[in-house]
Short mmCIF file of C-alpha atoms in Angstrom, two decimals:
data_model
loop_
_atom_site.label_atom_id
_atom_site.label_comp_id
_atom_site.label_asym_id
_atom_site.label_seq_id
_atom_site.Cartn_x
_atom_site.Cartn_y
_atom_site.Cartn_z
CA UNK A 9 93.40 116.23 135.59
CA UNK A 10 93.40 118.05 139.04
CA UNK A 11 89.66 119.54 138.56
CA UNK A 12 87.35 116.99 139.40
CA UNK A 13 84.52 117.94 136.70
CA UNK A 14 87.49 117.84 134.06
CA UNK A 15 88.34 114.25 135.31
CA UNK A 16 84.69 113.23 135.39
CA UNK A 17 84.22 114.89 131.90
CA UNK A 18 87.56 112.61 130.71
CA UNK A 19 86.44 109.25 132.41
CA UNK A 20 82.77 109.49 131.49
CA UNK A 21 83.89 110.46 127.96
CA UNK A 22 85.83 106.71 127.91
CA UNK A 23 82.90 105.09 128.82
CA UNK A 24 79.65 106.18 126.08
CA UNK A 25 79.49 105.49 123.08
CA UNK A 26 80.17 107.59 119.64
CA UNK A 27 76.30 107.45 119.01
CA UNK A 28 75.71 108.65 122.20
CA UNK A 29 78.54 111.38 122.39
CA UNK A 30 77.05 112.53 118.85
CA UNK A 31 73.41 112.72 120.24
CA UNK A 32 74.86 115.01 123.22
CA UNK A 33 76.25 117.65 120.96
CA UNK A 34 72.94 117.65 118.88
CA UNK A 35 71.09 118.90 121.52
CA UNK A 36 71.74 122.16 121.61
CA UNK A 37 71.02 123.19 125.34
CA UNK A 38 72.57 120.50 126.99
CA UNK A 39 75.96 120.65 124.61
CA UNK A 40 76.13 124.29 125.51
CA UNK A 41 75.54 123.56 128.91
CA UNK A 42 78.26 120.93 129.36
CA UNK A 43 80.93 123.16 127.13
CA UNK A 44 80.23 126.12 129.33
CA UNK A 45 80.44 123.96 132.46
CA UNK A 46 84.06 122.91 131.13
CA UNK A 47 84.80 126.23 129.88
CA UNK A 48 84.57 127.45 133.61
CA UNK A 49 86.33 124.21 134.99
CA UNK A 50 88.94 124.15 132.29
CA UNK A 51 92.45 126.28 133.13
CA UNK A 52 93.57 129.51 130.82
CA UNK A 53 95.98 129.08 128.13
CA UNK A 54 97.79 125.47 127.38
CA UNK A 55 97.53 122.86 129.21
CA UNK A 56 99.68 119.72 128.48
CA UNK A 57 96.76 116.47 128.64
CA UNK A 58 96.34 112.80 128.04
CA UNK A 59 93.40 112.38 125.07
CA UNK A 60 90.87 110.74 126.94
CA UNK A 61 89.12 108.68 124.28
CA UNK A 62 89.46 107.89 120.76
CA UNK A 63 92.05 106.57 118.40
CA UNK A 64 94.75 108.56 120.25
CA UNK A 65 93.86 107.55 124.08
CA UNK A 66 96.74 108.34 126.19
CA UNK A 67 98.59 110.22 123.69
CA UNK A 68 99.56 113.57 125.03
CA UNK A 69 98.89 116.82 123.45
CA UNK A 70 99.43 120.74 124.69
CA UNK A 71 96.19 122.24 124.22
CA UNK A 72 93.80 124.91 125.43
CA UNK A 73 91.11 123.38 127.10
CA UNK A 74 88.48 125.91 126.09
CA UNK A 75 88.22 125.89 122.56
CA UNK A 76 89.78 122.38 121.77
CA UNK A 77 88.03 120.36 124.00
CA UNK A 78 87.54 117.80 120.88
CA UNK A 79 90.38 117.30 120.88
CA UNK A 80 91.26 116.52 124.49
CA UNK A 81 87.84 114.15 124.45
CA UNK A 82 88.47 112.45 121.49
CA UNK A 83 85.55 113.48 120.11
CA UNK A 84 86.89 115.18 116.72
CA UNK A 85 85.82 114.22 113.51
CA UNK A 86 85.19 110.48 114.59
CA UNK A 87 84.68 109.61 110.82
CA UNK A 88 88.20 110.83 110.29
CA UNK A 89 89.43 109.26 113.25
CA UNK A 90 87.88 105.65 111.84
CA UNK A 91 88.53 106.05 108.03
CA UNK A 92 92.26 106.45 109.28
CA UNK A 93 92.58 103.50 111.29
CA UNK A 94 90.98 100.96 108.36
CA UNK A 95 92.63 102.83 105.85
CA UNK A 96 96.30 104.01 106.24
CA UNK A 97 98.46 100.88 106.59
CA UNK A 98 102.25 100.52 108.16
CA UNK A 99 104.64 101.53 106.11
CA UNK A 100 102.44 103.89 103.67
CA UNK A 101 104.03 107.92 103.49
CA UNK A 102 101.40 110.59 104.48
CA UNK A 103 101.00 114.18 103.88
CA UNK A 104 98.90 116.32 106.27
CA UNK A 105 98.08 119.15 104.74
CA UNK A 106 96.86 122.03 106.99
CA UNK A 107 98.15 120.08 109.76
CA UNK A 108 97.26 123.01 112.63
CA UNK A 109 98.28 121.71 116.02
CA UNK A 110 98.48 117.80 114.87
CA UNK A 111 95.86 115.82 116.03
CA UNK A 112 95.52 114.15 112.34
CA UNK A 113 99.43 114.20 112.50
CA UNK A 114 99.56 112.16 115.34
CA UNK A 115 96.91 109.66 114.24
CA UNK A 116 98.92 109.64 110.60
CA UNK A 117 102.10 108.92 112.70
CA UNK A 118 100.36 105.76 114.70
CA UNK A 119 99.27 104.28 111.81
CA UNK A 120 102.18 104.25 109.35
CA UNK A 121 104.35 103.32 111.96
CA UNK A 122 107.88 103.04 112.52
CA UNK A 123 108.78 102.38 108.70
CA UNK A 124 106.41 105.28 107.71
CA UNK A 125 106.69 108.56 106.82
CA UNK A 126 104.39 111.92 107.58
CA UNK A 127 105.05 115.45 106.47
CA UNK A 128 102.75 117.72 108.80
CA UNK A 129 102.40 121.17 106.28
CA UNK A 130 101.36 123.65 108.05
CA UNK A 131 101.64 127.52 107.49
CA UNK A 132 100.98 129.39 110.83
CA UNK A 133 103.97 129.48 113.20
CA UNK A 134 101.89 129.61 116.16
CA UNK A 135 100.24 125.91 114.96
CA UNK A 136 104.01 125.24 113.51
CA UNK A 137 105.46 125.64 117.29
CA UNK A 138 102.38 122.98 119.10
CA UNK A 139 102.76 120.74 116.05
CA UNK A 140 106.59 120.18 116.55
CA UNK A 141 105.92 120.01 120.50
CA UNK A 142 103.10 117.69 119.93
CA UNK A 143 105.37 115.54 117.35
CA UNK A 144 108.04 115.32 120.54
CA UNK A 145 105.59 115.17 123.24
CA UNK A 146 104.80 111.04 121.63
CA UNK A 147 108.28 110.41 120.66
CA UNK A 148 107.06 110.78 116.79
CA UNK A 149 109.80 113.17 115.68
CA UNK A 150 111.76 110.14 113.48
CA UNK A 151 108.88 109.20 111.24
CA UNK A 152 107.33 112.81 111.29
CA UNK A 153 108.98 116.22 109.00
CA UNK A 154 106.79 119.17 110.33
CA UNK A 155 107.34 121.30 106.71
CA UNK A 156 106.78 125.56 107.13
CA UNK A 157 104.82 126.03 104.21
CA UNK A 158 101.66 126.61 102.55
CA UNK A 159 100.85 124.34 100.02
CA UNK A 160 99.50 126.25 96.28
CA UNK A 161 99.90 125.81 92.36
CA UNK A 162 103.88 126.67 92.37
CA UNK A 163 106.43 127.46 94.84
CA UNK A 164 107.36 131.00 95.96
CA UNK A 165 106.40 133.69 98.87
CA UNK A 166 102.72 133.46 99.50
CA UNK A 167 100.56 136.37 101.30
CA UNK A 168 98.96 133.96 104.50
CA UNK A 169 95.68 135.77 105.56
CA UNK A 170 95.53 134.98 109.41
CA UNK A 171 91.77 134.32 110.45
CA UNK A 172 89.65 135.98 113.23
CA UNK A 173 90.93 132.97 115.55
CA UNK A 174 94.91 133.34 115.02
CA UNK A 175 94.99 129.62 114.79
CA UNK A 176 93.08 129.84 111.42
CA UNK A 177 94.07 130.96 107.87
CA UNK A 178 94.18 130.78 104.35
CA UNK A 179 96.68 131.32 101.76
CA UNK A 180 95.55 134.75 99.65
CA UNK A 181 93.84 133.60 96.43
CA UNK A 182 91.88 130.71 98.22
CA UNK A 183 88.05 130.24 98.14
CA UNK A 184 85.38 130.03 101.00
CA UNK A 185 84.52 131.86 104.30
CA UNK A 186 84.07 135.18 102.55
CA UNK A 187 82.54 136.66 105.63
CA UNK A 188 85.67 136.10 107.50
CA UNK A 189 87.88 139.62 108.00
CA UNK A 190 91.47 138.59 107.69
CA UNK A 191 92.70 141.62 109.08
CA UNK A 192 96.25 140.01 109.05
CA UNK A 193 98.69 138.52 106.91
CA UNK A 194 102.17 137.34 107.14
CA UNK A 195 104.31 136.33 104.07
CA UNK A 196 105.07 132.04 103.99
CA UNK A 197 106.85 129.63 101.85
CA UNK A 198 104.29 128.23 99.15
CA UNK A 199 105.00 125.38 97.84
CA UNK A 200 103.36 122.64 95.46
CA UNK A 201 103.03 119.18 95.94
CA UNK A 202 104.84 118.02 92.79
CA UNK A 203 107.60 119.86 93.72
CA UNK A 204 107.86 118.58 97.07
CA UNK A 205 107.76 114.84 95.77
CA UNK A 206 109.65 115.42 92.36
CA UNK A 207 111.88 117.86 92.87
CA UNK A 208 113.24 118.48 96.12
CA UNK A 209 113.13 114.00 96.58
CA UNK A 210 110.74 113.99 99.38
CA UNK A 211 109.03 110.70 99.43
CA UNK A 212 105.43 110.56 97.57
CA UNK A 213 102.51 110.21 99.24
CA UNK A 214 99.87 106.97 99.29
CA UNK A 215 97.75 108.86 101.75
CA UNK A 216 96.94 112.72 101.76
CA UNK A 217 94.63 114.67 103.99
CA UNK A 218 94.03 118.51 103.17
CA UNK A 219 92.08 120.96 105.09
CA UNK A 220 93.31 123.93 104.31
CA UNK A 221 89.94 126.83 104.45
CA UNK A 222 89.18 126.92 100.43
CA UNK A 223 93.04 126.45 99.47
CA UNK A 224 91.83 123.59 97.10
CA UNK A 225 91.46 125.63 94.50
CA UNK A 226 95.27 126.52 94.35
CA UNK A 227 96.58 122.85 95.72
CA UNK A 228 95.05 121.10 93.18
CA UNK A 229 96.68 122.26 90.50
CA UNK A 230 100.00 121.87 91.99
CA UNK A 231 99.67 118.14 92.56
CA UNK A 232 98.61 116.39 89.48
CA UNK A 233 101.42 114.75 88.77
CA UNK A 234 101.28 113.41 92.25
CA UNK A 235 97.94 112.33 91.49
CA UNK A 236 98.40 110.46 88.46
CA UNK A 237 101.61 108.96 89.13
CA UNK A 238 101.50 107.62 92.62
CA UNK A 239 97.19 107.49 92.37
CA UNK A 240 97.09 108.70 96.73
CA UNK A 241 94.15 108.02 98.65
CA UNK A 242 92.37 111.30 99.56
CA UNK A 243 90.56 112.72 102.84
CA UNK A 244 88.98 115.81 102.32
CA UNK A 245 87.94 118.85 103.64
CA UNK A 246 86.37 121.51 101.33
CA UNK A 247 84.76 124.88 101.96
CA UNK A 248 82.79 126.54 99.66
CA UNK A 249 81.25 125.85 95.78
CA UNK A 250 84.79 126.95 94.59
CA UNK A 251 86.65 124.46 96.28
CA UNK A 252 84.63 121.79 95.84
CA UNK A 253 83.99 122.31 91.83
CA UNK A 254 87.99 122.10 91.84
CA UNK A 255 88.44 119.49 93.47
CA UNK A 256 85.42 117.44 91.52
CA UNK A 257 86.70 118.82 88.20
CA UNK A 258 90.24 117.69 88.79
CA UNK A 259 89.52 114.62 90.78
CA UNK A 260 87.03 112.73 88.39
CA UNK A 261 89.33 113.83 85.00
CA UNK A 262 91.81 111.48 87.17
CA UNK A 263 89.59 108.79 87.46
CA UNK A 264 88.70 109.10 91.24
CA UNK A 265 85.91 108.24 93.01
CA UNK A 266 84.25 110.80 95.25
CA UNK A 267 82.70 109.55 98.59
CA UNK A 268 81.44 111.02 101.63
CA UNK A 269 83.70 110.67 104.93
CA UNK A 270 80.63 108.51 106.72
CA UNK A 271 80.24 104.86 107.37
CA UNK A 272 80.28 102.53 104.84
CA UNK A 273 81.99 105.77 102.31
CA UNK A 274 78.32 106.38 100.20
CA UNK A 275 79.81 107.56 96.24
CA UNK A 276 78.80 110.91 95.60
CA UNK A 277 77.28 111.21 92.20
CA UNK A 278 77.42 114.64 91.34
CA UNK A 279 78.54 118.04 92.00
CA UNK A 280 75.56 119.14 93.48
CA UNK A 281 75.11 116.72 96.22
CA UNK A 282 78.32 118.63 98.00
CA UNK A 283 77.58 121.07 100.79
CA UNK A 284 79.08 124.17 101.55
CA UNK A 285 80.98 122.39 103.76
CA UNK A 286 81.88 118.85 102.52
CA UNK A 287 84.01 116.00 104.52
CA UNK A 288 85.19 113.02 101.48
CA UNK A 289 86.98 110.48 100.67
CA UNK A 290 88.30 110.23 97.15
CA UNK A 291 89.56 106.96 95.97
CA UNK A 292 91.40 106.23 92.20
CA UNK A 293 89.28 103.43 90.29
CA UNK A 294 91.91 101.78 89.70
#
């Protein structure tokens, strides 16, 4: 980093700790006063960077500094970034679903290692084009298929709603952010996870991640032979009553335990605990 507040911001970041980091962006005025210090320190457009801190220190990523700082920091999801590292082993196969730029990509591709497998599915071709750079950028591109797709109940063309962002979206049909204007769309490969594993011979997955803006309620029921058969562990990210009754409904018929993405993985009991927006883990029984 040539700007010195962006290099202070990077080595200061190494140095405090996650409770300390979280306690920063709780408090409101002096978050918003460090983001817009950065945002006016930061360059325009993408930058390539080193992640400063994290599970991914030192990997490099092409970003733009002024709305994915997280990333840069290290700072995103940290529950993610843990239940990753104790959880995905060498070896396992890994499907990132709603893989945007690849951050979760990248941390799937350090785990599983050299004798593992990750398919990044993502459905925006501006995310598709910094995934597959990202991918190359850390020498990933052997153990990692970036797949052009969005991921529903059977495969076909699929109407892609882009989000007020451009980097966001959601496949037409899916639940959550209702306020949102998707004032455009582009048409995209769906596709559904049993296909994918059973009939076009990609491996199966031991480890999925989705996050795909209230698409739950049309992945799900394109991946429950997937879920019986090879019984994946599950990190979650649902928006919206929709999604999550889907996702309950289908996951405990399965036999699955629900748990929230915090430390030590607290079971979720019921429906009605969830929030609008709900970060789990789901785990088979057995």
């Amino acid at each position: 980093m040539r700007n010195p507040l962006l290099s202070l911001a990077a080595f200061t970041v190494r140095l405090l700790p996650m409770p300390l980091k979280r306690a920063i962006y709780a408090w409101d005025l002096l978050a918003r006063i460090v983001r817009q210090g950065l945002n006016r320190a930061a360059p325009p457009g993408l930058t390539q960077v080193r992640i400063a801190s994290g599970s991914l220190r030192g990997m490099r990523m092409l970003l733009d500094l002024r709305i994915e700082k997280d990333y840069w920091l290290g700072t995103y999801e940290p529950e993610l970034q843990l239940a990753v590292k104790q959880l995905v082993e060498p070896g396992m196969v890994a499907y990132d679903i709603g893989a945007n730029v690849g951050y979760i990509t990248l941390l799937f591709a350090q785990a599983v290692g050299t004798k593992g497998r990750v398919f990044a599915i993502e459905a925006l071709p501006e995310n598709v084009e910094r995934l597959e750079g990202n991918v190359a950028l850390n020498a990933f591109s052997e153990r990692v298929t970036v797949v052009y797709a969005a991921v529903v109940d059977r495969a076909g063309p699929v109407k892609f709603l882009i989000g007020p962002s451009g980097g966001m979206g959601k496949a037409q049909g899916s639940a959550g952010r209702q306020r949102f204007e998707y004032r455009q769309s582009l048409t995209v490969t769906g596709i559904s996870l049993d296909a994918f594993a059973y009939q076009q011979g990609n491996p199966a997955p031991q480890i999925i991640k989705m996050d795909i803006e209230g698409g739950e309620v049309l992945a799900f029921p394109g991946m429950c032979e997937v879920l019986k058969k090879e019984r994946p562990l599950l990190f979650l990210e649902l928006h919206g009553s929709e999604a999550a009754q889907v996702a309950w409904e289908t996951l405990t018929s399965l036999d699955y335990h629900i748990r929230r993405m915090a430390p030590g993985y607290p079971l979720v009991t019921n429906l009605d605990a969830l929030d609008w927006k709900a970060y789990l883990l789901a785990r088979p029984k057995k």
